[in-house]
mmCIF file with all atom_site columns, C-alpha atoms in Angstrom:
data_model
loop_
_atom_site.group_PDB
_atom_site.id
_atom_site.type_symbol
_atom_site.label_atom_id
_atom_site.label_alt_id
_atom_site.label_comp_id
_atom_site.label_asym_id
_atom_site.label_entity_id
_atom_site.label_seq_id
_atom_site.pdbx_PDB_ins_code
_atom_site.Cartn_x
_atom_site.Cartn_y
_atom_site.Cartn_z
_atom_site.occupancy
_atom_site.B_iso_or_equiv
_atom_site.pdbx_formal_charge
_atom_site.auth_seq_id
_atom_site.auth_comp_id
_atom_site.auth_asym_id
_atom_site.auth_atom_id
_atom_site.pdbx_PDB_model_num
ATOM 1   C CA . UNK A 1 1   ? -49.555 91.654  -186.628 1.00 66.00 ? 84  UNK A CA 1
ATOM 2   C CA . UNK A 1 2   ? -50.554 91.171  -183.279 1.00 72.00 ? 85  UNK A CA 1
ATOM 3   C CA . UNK A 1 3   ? -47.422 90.544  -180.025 1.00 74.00 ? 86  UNK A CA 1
ATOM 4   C CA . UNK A 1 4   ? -48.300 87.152  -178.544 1.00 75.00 ? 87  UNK A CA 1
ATOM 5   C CA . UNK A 1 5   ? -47.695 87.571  -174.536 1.00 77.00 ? 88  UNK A CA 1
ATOM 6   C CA . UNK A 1 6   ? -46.920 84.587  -172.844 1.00 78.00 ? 89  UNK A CA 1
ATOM 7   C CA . UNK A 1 7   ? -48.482 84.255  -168.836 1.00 80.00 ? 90  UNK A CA 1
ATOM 8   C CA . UNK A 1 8   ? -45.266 85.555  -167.188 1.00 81.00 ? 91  UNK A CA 1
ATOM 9   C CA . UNK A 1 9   ? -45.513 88.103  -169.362 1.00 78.00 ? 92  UNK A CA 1
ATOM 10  C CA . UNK A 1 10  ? -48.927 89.096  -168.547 1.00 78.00 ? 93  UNK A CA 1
ATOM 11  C CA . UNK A 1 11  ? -48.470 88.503  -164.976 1.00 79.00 ? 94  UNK A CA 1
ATOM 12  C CA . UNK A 1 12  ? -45.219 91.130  -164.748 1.00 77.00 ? 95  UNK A CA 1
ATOM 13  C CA . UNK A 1 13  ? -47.495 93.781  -166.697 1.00 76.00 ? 96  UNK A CA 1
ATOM 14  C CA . UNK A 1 14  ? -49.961 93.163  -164.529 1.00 76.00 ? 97  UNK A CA 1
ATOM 15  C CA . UNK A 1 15  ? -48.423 95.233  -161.812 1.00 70.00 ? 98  UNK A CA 1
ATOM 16  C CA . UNK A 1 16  ? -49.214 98.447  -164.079 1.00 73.00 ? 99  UNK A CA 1
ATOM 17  C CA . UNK A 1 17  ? -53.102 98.983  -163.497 1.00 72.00 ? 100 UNK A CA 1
ATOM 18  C CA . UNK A 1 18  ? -52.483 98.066  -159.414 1.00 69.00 ? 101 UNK A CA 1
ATOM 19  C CA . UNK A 1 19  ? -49.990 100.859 -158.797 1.00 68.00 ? 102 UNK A CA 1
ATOM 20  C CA . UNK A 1 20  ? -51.372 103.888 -160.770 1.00 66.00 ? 103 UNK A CA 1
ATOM 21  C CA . UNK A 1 21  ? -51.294 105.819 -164.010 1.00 66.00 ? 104 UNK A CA 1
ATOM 22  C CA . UNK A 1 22  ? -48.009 108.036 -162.460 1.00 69.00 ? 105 UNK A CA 1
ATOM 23  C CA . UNK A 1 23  ? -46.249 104.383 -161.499 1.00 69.00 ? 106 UNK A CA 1
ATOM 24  C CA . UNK A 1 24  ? -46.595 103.127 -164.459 1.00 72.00 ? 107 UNK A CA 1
ATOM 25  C CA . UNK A 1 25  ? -45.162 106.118 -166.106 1.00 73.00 ? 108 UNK A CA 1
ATOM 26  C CA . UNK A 1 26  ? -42.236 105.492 -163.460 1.00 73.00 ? 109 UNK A CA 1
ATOM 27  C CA . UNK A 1 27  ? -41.669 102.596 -164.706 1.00 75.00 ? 110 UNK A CA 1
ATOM 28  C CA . UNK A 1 28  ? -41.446 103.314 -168.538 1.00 76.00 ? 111 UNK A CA 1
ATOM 29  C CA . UNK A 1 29  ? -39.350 105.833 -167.510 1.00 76.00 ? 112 UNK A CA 1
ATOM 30  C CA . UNK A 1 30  ? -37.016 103.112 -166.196 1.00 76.00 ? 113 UNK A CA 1
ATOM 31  C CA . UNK A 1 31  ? -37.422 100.420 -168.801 1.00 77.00 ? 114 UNK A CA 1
ATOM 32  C CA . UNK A 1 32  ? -36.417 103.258 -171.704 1.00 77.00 ? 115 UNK A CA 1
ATOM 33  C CA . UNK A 1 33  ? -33.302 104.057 -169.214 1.00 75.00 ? 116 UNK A CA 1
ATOM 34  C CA . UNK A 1 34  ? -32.672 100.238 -168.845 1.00 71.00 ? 117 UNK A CA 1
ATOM 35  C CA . UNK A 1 35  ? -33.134 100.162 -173.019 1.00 69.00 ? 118 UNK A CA 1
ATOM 36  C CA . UNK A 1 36  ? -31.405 103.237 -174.276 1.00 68.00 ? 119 UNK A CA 1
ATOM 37  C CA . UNK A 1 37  ? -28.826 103.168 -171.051 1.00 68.00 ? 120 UNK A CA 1
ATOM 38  C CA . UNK A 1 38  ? -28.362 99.671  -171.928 1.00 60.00 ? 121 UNK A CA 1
ATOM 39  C CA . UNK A 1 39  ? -28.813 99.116  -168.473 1.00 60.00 ? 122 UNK A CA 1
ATOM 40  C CA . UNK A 1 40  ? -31.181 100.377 -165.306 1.00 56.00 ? 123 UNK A CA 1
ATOM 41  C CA . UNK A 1 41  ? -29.010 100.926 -162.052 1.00 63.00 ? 124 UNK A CA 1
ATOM 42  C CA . UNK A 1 42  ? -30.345 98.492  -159.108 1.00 70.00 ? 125 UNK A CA 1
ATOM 43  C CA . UNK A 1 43  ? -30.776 101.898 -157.142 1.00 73.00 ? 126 UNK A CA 1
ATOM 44  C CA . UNK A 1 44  ? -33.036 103.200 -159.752 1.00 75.00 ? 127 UNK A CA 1
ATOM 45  C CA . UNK A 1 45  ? -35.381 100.894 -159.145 1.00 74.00 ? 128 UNK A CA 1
ATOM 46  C CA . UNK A 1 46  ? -34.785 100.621 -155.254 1.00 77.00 ? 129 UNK A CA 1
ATOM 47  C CA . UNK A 1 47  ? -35.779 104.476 -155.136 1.00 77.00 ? 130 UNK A CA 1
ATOM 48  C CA . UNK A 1 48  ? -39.033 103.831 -157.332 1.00 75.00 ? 131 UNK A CA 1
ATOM 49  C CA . UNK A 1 49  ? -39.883 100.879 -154.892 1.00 75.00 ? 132 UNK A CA 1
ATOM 50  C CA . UNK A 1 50  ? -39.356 103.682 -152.004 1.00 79.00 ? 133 UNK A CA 1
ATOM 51  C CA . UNK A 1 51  ? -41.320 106.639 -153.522 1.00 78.00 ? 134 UNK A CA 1
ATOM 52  C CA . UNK A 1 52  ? -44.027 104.172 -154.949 1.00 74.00 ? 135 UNK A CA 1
ATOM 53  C CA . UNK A 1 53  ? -44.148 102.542 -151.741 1.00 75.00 ? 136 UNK A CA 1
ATOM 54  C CA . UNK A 1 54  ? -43.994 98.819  -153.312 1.00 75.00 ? 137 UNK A CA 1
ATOM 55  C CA . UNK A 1 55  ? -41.714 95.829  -153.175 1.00 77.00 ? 138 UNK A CA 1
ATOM 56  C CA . UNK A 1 56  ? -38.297 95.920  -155.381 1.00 77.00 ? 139 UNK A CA 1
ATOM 57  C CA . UNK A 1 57  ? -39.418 92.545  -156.791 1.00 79.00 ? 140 UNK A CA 1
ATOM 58  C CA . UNK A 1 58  ? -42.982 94.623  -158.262 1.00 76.00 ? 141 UNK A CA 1
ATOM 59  C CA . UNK A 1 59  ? -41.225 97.387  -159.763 1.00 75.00 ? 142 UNK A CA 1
ATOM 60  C CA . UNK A 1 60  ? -38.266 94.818  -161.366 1.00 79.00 ? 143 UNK A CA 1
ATOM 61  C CA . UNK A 1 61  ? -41.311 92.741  -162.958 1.00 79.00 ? 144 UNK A CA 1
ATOM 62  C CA . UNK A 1 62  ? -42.954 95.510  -164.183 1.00 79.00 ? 145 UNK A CA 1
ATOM 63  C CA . UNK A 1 63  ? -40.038 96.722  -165.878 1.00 79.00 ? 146 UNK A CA 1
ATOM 64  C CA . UNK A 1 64  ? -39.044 93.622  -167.220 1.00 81.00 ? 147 UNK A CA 1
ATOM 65  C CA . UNK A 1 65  ? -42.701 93.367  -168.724 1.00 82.00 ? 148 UNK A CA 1
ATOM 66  C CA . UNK A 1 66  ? -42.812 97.034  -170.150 1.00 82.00 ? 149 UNK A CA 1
ATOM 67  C CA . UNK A 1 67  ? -38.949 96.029  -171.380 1.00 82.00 ? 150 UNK A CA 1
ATOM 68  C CA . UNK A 1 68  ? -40.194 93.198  -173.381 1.00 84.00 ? 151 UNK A CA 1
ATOM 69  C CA . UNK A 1 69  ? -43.266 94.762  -175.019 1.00 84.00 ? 152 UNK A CA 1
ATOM 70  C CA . UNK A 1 70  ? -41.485 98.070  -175.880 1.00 84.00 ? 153 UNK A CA 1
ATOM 71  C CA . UNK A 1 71  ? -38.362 95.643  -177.948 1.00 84.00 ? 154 UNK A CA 1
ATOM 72  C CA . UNK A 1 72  ? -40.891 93.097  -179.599 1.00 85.00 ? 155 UNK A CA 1
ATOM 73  C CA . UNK A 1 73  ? -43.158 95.363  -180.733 1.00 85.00 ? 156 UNK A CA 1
ATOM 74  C CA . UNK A 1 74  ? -40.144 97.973  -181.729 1.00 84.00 ? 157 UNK A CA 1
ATOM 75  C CA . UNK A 1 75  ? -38.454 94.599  -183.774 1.00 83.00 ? 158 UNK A CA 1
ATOM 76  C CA . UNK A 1 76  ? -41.638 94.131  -185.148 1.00 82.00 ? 159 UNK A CA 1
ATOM 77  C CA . UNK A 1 77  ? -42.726 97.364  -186.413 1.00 83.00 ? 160 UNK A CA 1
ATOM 78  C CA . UNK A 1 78  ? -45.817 96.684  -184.922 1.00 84.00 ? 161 UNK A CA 1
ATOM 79  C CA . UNK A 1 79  ? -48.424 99.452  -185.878 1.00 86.00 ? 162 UNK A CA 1
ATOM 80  C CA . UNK A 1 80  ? -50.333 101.596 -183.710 1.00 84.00 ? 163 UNK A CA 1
ATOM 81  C CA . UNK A 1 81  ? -53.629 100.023 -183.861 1.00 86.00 ? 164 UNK A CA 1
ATOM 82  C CA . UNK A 1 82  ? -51.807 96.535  -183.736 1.00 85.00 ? 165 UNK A CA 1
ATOM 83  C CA . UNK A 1 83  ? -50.067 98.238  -180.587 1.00 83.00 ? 166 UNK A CA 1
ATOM 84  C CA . UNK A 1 84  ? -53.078 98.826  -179.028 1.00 84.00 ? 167 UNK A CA 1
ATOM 85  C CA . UNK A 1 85  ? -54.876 95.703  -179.960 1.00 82.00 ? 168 UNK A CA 1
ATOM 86  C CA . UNK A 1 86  ? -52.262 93.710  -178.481 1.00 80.00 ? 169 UNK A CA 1
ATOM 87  C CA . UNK A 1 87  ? -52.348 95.191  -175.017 1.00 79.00 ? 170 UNK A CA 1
ATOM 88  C CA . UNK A 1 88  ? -56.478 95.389  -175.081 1.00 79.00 ? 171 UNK A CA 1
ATOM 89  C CA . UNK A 1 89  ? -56.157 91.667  -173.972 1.00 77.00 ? 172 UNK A CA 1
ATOM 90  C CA . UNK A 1 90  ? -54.523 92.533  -170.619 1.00 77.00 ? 173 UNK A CA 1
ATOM 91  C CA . UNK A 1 91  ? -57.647 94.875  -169.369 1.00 78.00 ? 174 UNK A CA 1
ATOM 92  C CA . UNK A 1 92  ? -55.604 98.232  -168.761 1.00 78.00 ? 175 UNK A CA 1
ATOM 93  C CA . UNK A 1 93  ? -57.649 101.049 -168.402 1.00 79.00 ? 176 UNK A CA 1
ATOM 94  C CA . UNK A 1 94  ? -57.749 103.640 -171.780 1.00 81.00 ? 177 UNK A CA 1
ATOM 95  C CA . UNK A 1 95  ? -55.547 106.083 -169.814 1.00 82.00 ? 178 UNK A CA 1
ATOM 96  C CA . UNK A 1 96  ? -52.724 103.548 -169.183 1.00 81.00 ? 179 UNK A CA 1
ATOM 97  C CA . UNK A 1 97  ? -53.565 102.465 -172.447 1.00 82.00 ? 180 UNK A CA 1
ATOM 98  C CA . UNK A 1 98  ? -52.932 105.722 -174.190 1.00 86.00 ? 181 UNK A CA 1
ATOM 99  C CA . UNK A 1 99  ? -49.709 105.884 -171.824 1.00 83.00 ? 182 UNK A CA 1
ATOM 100 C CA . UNK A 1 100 ? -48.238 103.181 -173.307 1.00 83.00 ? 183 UNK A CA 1
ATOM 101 C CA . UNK A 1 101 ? -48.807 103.665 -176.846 1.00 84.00 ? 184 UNK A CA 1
ATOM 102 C CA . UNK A 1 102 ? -47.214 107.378 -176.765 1.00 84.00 ? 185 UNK A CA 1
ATOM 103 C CA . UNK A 1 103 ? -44.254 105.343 -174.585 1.00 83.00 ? 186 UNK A CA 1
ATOM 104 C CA . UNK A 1 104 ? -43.968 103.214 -177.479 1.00 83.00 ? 187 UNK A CA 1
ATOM 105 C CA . UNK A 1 105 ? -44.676 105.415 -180.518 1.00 86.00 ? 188 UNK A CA 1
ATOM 106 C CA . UNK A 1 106 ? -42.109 108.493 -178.724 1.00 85.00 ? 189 UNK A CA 1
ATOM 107 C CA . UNK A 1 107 ? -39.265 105.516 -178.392 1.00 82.00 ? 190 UNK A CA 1
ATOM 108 C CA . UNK A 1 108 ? -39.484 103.265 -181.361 1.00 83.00 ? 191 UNK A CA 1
ATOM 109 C CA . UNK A 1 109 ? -37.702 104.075 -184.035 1.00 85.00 ? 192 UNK A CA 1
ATOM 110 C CA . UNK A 1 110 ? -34.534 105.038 -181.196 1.00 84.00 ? 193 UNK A CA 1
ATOM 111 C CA . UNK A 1 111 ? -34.825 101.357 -179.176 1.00 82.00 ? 194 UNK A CA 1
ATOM 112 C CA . UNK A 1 112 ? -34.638 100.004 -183.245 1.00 83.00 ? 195 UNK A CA 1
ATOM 113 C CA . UNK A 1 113 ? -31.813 101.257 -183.819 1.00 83.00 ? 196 UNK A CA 1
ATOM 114 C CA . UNK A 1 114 ? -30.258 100.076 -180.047 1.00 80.00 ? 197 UNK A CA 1
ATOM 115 C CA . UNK A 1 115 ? -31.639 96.724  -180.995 1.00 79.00 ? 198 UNK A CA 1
ATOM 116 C CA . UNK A 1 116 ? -29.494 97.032  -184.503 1.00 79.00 ? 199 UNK A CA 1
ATOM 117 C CA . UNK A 1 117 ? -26.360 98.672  -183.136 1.00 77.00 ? 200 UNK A CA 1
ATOM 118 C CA . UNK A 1 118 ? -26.521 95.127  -180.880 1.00 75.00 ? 201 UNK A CA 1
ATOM 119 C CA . UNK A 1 119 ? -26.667 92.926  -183.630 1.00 73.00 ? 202 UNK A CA 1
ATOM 120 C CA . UNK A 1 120 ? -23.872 90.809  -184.493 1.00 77.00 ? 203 UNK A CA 1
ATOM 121 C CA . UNK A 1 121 ? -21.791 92.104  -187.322 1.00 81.00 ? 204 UNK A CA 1
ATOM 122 C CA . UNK A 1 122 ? -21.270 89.402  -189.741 1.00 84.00 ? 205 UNK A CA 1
ATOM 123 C CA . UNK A 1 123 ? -18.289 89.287  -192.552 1.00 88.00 ? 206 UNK A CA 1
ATOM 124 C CA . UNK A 1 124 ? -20.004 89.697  -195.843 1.00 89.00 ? 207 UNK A CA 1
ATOM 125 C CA . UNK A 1 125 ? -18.654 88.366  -199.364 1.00 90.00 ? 208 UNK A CA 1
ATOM 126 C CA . UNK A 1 126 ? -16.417 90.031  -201.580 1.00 91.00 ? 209 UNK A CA 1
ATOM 127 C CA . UNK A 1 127 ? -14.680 87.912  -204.158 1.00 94.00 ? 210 UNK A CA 1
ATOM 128 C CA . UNK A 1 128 ? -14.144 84.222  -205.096 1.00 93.00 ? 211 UNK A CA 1
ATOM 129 C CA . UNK A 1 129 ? -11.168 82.646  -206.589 1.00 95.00 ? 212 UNK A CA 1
ATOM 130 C CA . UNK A 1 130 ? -10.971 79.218  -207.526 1.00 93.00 ? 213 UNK A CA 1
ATOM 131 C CA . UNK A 1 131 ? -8.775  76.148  -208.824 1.00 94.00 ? 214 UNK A CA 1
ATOM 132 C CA . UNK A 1 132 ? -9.509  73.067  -210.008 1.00 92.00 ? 215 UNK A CA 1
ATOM 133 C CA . UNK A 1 133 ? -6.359  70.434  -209.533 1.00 91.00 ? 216 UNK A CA 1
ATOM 134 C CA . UNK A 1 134 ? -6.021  67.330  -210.728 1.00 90.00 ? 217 UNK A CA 1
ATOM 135 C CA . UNK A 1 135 ? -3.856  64.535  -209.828 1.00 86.00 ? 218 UNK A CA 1
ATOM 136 C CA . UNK A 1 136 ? -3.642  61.901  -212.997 1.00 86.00 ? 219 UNK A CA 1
ATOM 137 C CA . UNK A 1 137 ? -0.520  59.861  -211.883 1.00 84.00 ? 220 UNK A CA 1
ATOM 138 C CA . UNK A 1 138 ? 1.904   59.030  -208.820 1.00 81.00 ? 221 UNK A CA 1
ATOM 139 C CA . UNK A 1 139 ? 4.649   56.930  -208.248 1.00 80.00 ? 222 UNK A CA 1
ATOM 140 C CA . UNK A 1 140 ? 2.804   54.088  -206.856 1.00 82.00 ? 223 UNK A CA 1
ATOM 141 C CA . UNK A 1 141 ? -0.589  54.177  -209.408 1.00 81.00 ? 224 UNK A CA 1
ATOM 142 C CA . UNK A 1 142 ? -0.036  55.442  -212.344 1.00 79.00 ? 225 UNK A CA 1
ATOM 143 C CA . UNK A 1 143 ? -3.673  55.748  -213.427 1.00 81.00 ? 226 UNK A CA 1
ATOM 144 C CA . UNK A 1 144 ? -6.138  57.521  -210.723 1.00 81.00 ? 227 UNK A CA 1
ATOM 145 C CA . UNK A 1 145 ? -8.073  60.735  -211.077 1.00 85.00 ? 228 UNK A CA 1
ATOM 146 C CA . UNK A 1 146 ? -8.475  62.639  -207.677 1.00 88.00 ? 229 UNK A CA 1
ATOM 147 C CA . UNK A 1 147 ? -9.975  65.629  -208.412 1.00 92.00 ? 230 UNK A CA 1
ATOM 148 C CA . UNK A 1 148 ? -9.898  68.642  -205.760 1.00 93.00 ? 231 UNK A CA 1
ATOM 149 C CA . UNK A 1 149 ? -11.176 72.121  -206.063 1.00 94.00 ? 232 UNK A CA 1
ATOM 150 C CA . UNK A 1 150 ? -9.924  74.667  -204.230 1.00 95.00 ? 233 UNK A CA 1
ATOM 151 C CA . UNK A 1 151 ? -11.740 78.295  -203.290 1.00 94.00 ? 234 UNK A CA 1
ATOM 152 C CA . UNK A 1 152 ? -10.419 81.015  -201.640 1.00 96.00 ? 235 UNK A CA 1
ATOM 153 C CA . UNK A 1 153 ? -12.874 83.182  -200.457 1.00 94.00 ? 236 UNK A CA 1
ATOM 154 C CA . UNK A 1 154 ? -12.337 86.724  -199.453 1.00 95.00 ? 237 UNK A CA 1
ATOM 155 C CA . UNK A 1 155 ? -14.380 88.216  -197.201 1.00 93.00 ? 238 UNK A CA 1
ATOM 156 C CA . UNK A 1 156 ? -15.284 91.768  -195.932 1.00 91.00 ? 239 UNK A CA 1
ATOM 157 C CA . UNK A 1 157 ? -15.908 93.357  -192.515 1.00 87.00 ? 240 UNK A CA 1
ATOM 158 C CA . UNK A 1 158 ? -16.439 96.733  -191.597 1.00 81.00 ? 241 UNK A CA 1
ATOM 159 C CA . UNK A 1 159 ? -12.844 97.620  -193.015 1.00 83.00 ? 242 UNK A CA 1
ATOM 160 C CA . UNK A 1 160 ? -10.915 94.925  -192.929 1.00 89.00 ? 243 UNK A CA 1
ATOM 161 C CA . UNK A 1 161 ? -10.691 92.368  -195.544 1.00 91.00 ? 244 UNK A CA 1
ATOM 162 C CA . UNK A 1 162 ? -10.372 88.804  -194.674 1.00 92.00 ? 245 UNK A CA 1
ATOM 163 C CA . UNK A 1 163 ? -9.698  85.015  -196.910 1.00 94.00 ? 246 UNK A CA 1
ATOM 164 C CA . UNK A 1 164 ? -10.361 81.913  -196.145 1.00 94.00 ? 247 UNK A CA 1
ATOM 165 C CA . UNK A 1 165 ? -9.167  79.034  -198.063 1.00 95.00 ? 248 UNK A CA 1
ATOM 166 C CA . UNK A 1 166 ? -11.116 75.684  -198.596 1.00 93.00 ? 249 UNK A CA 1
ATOM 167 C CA . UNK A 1 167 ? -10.502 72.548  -200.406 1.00 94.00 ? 250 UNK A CA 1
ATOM 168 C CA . UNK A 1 168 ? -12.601 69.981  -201.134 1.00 94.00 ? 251 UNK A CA 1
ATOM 169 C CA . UNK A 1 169 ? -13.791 67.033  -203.766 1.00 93.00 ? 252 UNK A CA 1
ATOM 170 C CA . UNK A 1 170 ? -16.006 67.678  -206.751 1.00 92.00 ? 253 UNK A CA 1
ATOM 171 C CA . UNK A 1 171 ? -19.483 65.574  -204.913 1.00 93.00 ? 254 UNK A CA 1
ATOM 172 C CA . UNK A 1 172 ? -19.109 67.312  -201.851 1.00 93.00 ? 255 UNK A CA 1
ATOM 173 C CA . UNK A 1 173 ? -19.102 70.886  -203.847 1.00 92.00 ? 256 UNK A CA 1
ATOM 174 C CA . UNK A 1 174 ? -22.028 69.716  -205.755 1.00 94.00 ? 257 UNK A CA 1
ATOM 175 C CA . UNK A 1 175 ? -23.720 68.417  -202.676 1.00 95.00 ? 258 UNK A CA 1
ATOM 176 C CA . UNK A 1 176 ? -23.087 71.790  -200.843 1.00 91.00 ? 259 UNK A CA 1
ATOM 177 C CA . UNK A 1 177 ? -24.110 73.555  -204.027 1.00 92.00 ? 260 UNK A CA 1
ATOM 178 C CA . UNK A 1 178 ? -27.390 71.694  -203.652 1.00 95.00 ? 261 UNK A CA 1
ATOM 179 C CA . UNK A 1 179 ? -28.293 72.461  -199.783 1.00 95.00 ? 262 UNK A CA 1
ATOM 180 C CA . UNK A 1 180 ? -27.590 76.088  -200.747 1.00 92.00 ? 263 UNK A CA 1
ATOM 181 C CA . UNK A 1 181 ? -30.018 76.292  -203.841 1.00 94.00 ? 264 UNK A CA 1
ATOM 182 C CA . UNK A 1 182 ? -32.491 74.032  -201.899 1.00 94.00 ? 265 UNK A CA 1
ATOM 183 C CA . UNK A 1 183 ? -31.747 76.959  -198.677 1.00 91.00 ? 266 UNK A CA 1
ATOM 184 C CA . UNK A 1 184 ? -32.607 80.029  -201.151 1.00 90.00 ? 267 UNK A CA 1
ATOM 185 C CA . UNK A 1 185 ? -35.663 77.894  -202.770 1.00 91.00 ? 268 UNK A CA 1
ATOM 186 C CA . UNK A 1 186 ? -36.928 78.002  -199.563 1.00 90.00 ? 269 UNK A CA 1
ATOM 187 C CA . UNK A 1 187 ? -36.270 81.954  -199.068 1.00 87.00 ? 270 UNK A CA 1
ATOM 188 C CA . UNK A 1 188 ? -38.643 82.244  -201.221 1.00 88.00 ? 271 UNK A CA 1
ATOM 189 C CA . UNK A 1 189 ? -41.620 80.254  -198.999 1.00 89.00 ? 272 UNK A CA 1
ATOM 190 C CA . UNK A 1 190 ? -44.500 82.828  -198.195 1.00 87.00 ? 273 UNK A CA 1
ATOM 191 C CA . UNK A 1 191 ? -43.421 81.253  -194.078 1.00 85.00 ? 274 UNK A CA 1
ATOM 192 C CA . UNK A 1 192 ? -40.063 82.746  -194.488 1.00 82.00 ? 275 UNK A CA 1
ATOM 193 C CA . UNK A 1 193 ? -40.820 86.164  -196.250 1.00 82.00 ? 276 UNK A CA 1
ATOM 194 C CA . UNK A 1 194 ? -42.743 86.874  -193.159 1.00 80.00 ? 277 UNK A CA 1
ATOM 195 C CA . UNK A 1 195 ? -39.695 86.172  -191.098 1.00 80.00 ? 278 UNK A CA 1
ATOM 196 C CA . UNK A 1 196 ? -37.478 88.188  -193.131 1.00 77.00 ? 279 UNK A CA 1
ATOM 197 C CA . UNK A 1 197 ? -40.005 91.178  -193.161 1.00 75.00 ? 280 UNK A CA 1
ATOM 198 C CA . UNK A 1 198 ? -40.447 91.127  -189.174 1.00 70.00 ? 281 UNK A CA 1
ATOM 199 C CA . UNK A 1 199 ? -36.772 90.804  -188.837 1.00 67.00 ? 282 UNK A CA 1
ATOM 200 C CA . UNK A 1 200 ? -36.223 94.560  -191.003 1.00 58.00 ? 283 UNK A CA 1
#
């Protein structure tokens, strides 16, 4: 699978080959730190400016563009030869090339896991009880059927155990049973497998 670039992309990478196989080093340096650090100190990158003898703005693109192309080809798993394929279209030269892909093949697997440690942590399910209640009879009619089913669901998060409780008529259950079927039907789409793989 080949990482689509879009122009702005290309354009902030395309600081690299201008300022020199030891910038551009430089500047992975400071993407990883702005990565792994979760966040690249505005001095960092005024004192690369200074010792590469450049404009702030240059050295912010160019980590910006090495930032983007070390996470979306890290949440992609992309492979080596993909890797390289993928930044033949910009015209580097092979030893900025090679720089690159040992940037990105040293730092993979450790900005995955950054990029999964950031990842919202949702509650997952844990038990269902349900009720089904019906009201034959009330003062005022004394034949209706009003059906309602309640659910309490209990859900679990890291260690703590939550429950909701919902209540609701028998067609909207069946109508939300049949957007959820018609959901994991579609799971199962060749479209969406490819999603789901790129997203492990």
């Amino acid at each position: 699978m080949l990482l689509v670039l879009s122009e702005e992309q290309k354009a902030h990478l395309g600081w690299l080959p201008r300022l020199g196989g030891a910038a551009a080093g430089e500047l992975g340096r400071l993407a990883l730190d702005l990565l792994l650090r979760r966040g690249a100190a505005p001095r960092a990158c005024e004192a690369a400016a200074r010792k590469l003898n450049v404009g702030v703005d240059a050295v912010q693109h160019g980590v910006e563009g090495l930032t983007y192309l070390l996470t979306e080809s890290s949440k992609l798993m992309i492979s080596e030869t993909d890797f390289q394929d993928s930044i033949q279209v910009l015209g580097f030269s092979d030893d900025l090339n090679k720089l690159l892909l040992q940037l990105y093949l040293e730092n993979r697997k450790e900005i995955r896991s950054i990029l999964g440690e950031l990842a919202p942590k949702l509650p997952s399910y844990h038990n269902l009880e349900w009720r089904l209640d019906v009201q034959l009879a009330s003062r005022s009619l004394r034949q209706q059927i009003k059906p309602a089913v309640t659910m309490k669901l209990h859900l679990h998060q890291d260690d703590d155990q939550t429950a909701q409780v919902l209540q609701t008529d028998p067609s909207t259950l069946l109508h939300l049973i049949q957007q959820l079927e018609q959901a994991l039907g579609e799971m199962k789409t060749n479209h969406c497998r490819r999603i789901v793989r790129n997203m492990k």
